[in-house]
mmCIF file of C-alpha atoms in Angstrom:
data_model
loop_
_atom_site.group_PDB
_atom_site.id
_atom_site.type_symbol
_atom_site.label_atom_id
_atom_site.label_comp_id
_atom_site.label_asym_id
_atom_site.label_seq_id
_atom_site.Cartn_x
_atom_site.Cartn_y
_atom_site.Cartn_z
ATOM 1 C CA MET A 1 45.354 114.709 144.310
ATOM 2 C CA LYS A 2 46.804 112.478 141.605
ATOM 3 C CA GLN A 3 50.123 114.304 141.973
ATOM 4 C CA LYS A 4 50.090 113.659 145.733
ATOM 5 C CA LEU A 5 49.526 109.958 145.071
ATOM 6 C CA GLN A 6 52.309 109.752 142.462
ATOM 7 C CA THR A 7 54.729 111.694 144.667
ATOM 8 C CA ASN A 8 54.212 109.348 147.605
ATOM 9 C CA ILE A 9 53.765 106.040 145.769
ATOM 10 C CA GLU A 10 57.355 104.984 146.456
ATOM 11 C CA ASN A 11 56.484 105.043 150.167
ATOM 12 C CA PHE A 12 53.839 102.341 149.773
ATOM 13 C CA PRO A 13 55.149 99.329 151.694
ATOM 14 C CA MET A 14 56.296 96.479 149.475
ATOM 15 C CA TYR A 15 58.242 93.647 151.070
ATOM 16 C CA THR A 16 59.934 90.581 149.661
ATOM 17 C CA VAL A 17 59.085 88.603 152.802
ATOM 18 C CA SER A 18 55.935 86.493 152.758
ATOM 19 C CA THR A 19 55.078 86.977 156.430
ATOM 20 C CA LEU A 20 55.081 89.908 158.817
ATOM 21 C CA PRO A 21 56.171 89.946 162.472
ATOM 22 C CA GLU A 22 54.076 88.115 165.043
ATOM 23 C CA GLY A 23 51.123 90.153 166.210
ATOM 24 C CA CYS A 24 50.371 91.730 162.824
ATOM 25 C CA ARG A 25 46.709 91.427 161.933
ATOM 26 C CA VAL A 26 46.685 90.786 158.201
ATOM 27 C CA LYS A 27 43.839 90.255 155.755
ATOM 28 C CA LEU A 28 44.910 88.732 152.470
ATOM 29 C CA LYS A 29 43.393 90.431 149.432
ATOM 30 C CA ASN A 30 44.726 88.904 146.217
ATOM 31 C CA MET A 31 47.744 88.560 143.992
ATOM 32 C CA VAL A 32 48.781 91.665 142.065
ATOM 33 C CA THR A 33 50.898 91.631 138.915
ATOM 34 C CA ALA A 34 52.462 94.162 136.577
ATOM 35 C CA ASN A 35 54.214 93.521 133.276
ATOM 36 C CA VAL A 36 56.016 96.391 131.580
ATOM 37 C CA THR A 37 57.853 96.259 128.265
ATOM 38 C CA VAL A 38 60.615 98.787 127.729
ATOM 39 C CA GLY A 39 61.500 99.445 124.092
ATOM 40 C CA THR A 40 65.059 99.920 122.994
ATOM 41 C CA GLY A 41 65.431 101.403 119.537
ATOM 42 C CA PHE A 42 68.444 101.466 117.237
ATOM 43 C CA PHE A 43 70.256 104.454 118.775
ATOM 44 C CA ASN A 44 69.826 103.135 122.298
ATOM 45 C CA GLU A 45 71.217 99.721 121.299
ATOM 46 C CA PHE A 46 74.115 101.348 119.459
ATOM 47 C CA SER A 47 75.049 103.606 122.400
ATOM 48 C CA GLN A 48 74.688 100.681 124.828
ATOM 49 C CA GLY A 49 76.980 98.610 122.614
ATOM 50 C CA VAL A 50 79.638 101.314 122.723
ATOM 51 C CA SER A 51 79.230 101.696 126.505
ATOM 52 C CA ASP A 52 79.443 97.928 126.992
ATOM 53 C CA MET A 53 82.590 97.769 124.917
ATOM 54 C CA PHE A 54 84.314 100.145 127.360
ATOM 55 C CA GLY A 55 82.690 98.691 130.491
ATOM 56 C CA ALA A 56 80.744 101.852 131.302
ATOM 57 C CA VAL A 57 77.544 101.826 133.312
ATOM 58 C CA ASN A 58 75.268 104.815 132.989
ATOM 59 C CA VAL A 59 72.115 104.701 135.117
ATOM 60 C CA SER A 60 70.846 108.095 133.955
ATOM 61 C CA SER A 61 70.492 107.155 130.276
ATOM 62 C CA GLY A 62 70.405 104.149 128.027
ATOM 63 C CA MET A 63 69.004 100.765 128.913
ATOM 64 C CA SER A 64 69.650 101.030 132.677
ATOM 65 C CA HIS A 65 67.573 104.189 132.763
ATOM 66 C CA LYS A 66 64.773 102.545 130.780
ATOM 67 C CA VAL A 67 64.730 99.470 133.017
ATOM 68 C CA ASN A 68 64.632 101.711 136.107
ATOM 69 C CA ARG A 69 61.684 103.579 134.594
ATOM 70 C CA GLY A 70 60.068 100.217 133.824
ATOM 71 C CA GLU A 71 60.489 99.183 137.471
ATOM 72 C CA ALA A 72 58.890 102.437 138.629
ATOM 73 C CA ALA A 73 55.973 101.914 136.231
ATOM 74 C CA ALA A 74 55.506 98.314 137.400
ATOM 75 C CA ARG A 75 55.594 99.444 141.027
ATOM 76 C CA SER A 76 52.915 102.075 140.336
ATOM 77 C CA ILE A 77 50.719 99.470 138.659
ATOM 78 C CA LEU A 78 51.092 97.088 141.625
ATOM 79 C CA VAL A 79 50.276 99.821 144.135
ATOM 80 C CA GLU A 80 47.211 100.981 142.200
ATOM 81 C CA LYS A 81 45.914 97.415 141.951
ATOM 82 C CA ALA A 82 46.562 96.814 145.659
ATOM 83 C CA LEU A 83 44.819 100.058 146.637
ATOM 84 C CA SER A 84 41.802 99.144 144.506
ATOM 85 C CA MET A 85 41.464 95.977 146.624
ATOM 86 C CA GLY A 86 41.630 97.898 149.899
ATOM 87 C CA ALA A 87 45.228 96.856 150.652
ATOM 88 C CA ASN A 88 47.810 98.989 152.410
ATOM 89 C CA CYS A 89 50.819 96.723 151.851
ATOM 90 C CA ILE A 90 52.197 94.197 149.343
ATOM 91 C CA LEU A 91 54.017 91.077 150.531
ATOM 92 C CA ALA A 92 56.170 88.473 148.773
ATOM 93 C CA VAL A 93 57.146 90.933 146.019
ATOM 94 C CA ASP A 94 59.185 89.407 143.218
ATOM 95 C CA ILE A 95 60.748 91.195 140.258
ATOM 96 C CA ASP A 96 61.840 89.392 137.105
ATOM 97 C CA TYR A 97 63.571 90.817 134.058
ATOM 98 C CA GLY A 98 63.594 89.479 130.549
ATOM 99 C CA VAL A 99 64.290 90.297 126.936
ATOM 100 C CA THR A 100 61.849 89.825 124.078
ATOM 101 C CA GLY A 101 62.769 88.550 120.639
ATOM 102 C CA ASN A 102 63.184 92.116 119.363
ATOM 103 C CA ASN A 103 65.539 93.090 122.242
ATOM 104 C CA ALA A 104 62.952 94.980 124.264
ATOM 105 C CA ALA A 105 63.418 94.576 128.011
ATOM 106 C CA THR A 106 60.579 93.382 130.211
ATOM 107 C CA VAL A 107 59.995 94.036 133.893
ATOM 108 C CA ASN A 108 57.567 91.655 135.578
ATOM 109 C CA MET A 109 56.582 92.316 139.181
ATOM 110 C CA GLN A 110 54.157 90.438 141.384
ATOM 111 C CA GLY A 111 53.163 90.143 145.022
ATOM 112 C CA THR A 112 50.284 89.591 147.430
ATOM 113 C CA ALA A 113 48.126 92.581 148.338
ATOM 114 C CA VAL A 114 47.241 92.632 152.043
ATOM 115 C CA ALA A 115 45.501 94.914 154.511
ATOM 116 C CA VAL A 116 47.562 95.217 157.682
ATOM 117 C CA GLU A 117 45.413 96.497 160.523
ATOM 118 C CA ASN A 118 48.307 97.430 162.804
ATOM 119 C CA LEU A 119 51.066 98.762 160.544
ATOM 120 C CA ASP A 120 52.773 100.325 163.574
ATOM 121 C CA ILE A 121 54.307 96.893 164.323
ATOM 122 C CA VAL A 122 56.048 96.904 160.939
ATOM 123 C CA MET A 123 57.039 100.547 160.480
ATOM 124 C CA ASP A 124 57.683 103.721 162.382
ATOM 125 C CA GLU A 125 55.094 106.472 162.732
ATOM 126 C CA GLN A 126 56.410 108.637 159.887
ATOM 127 C CA GLU A 127 56.346 105.718 157.440
ATOM 128 C CA ARG A 128 52.863 104.728 158.591
ATOM 129 C CA LEU A 129 51.632 108.288 158.093
ATOM 130 C CA GLY A 130 53.044 108.173 154.553
ATOM 131 C CA VAL A 131 50.960 105.067 153.859
ATOM 132 C CA GLU A 132 47.877 106.785 155.244
ATOM 133 C CA ILE A 133 48.491 109.738 152.894
ATOM 134 C CA ILE A 134 48.632 107.368 149.918
ATOM 135 C CA VAL A 135 45.492 105.478 150.942
ATOM 136 C CA GLU A 136 43.546 108.700 151.577
ATOM 137 C CA ALA A 137 44.702 110.274 148.278
ATOM 138 C CA TYR A 138 43.539 107.140 146.446
ATOM 139 C CA ARG A 139 40.128 107.275 148.190
ATOM 140 C CA GLN A 140 39.724 110.927 147.237
ATOM 141 C CA LEU A 141 40.591 110.148 143.607
ATOM 142 C CA LEU A 142 37.951 107.415 143.548
ATOM 143 C CA ARG A 143 35.408 109.826 145.033
ATOM 144 C CA LEU A 144 36.250 112.440 142.374
ATOM 145 C CA ASP A 145 35.924 109.846 139.606
ATOM 146 C CA ARG A 146 32.480 108.857 140.928
ATOM 147 C CA TRP A 147 31.409 112.500 141.095
ATOM 148 C CA ARG A 148 32.593 113.072 137.520
ATOM 149 C CA ALA A 149 30.446 110.096 136.518
ATOM 150 C CA GLY A 150 27.411 111.716 138.179
ATOM 151 C CA ASP A 151 27.370 109.604 141.368
ATOM 152 C CA PHE A 152 27.014 112.229 144.096
ATOM 153 C CA LEU A 153 26.060 109.871 146.905
ATOM 154 C CA ASP A 154 28.758 108.791 149.361
#
């Protein structure tokens, strides 16, 4: 079940807009945030320095790869927090990048978790079904966690 959730998490709707089309019935949940620090290390900085010197961009390794992984981790954190609030969408998503004093990169992501009652106004049926798969997988994971804790009542 956890694999199903992780596989589909990129399909969870996250929008940079702060409002949805007219007619959407939206319940605001709360703000969600994620802050991820991506370490660099000596060899990574050295190889990036050489790449930078020649103007190369390599998204499959080096710092670009680490920042992309940081974005994916931040996205997963946001989605998990939103799901825990009963949301099925995140609005007003903002991503910021930074560098710490020791040259580690940071990815900071935030947005507003919302429950959209009629997602069909915003997305097509296939996308909406993908969201339903994510929400149901999350509910099943919660149920399994409760059962593991000895809570057998639904």
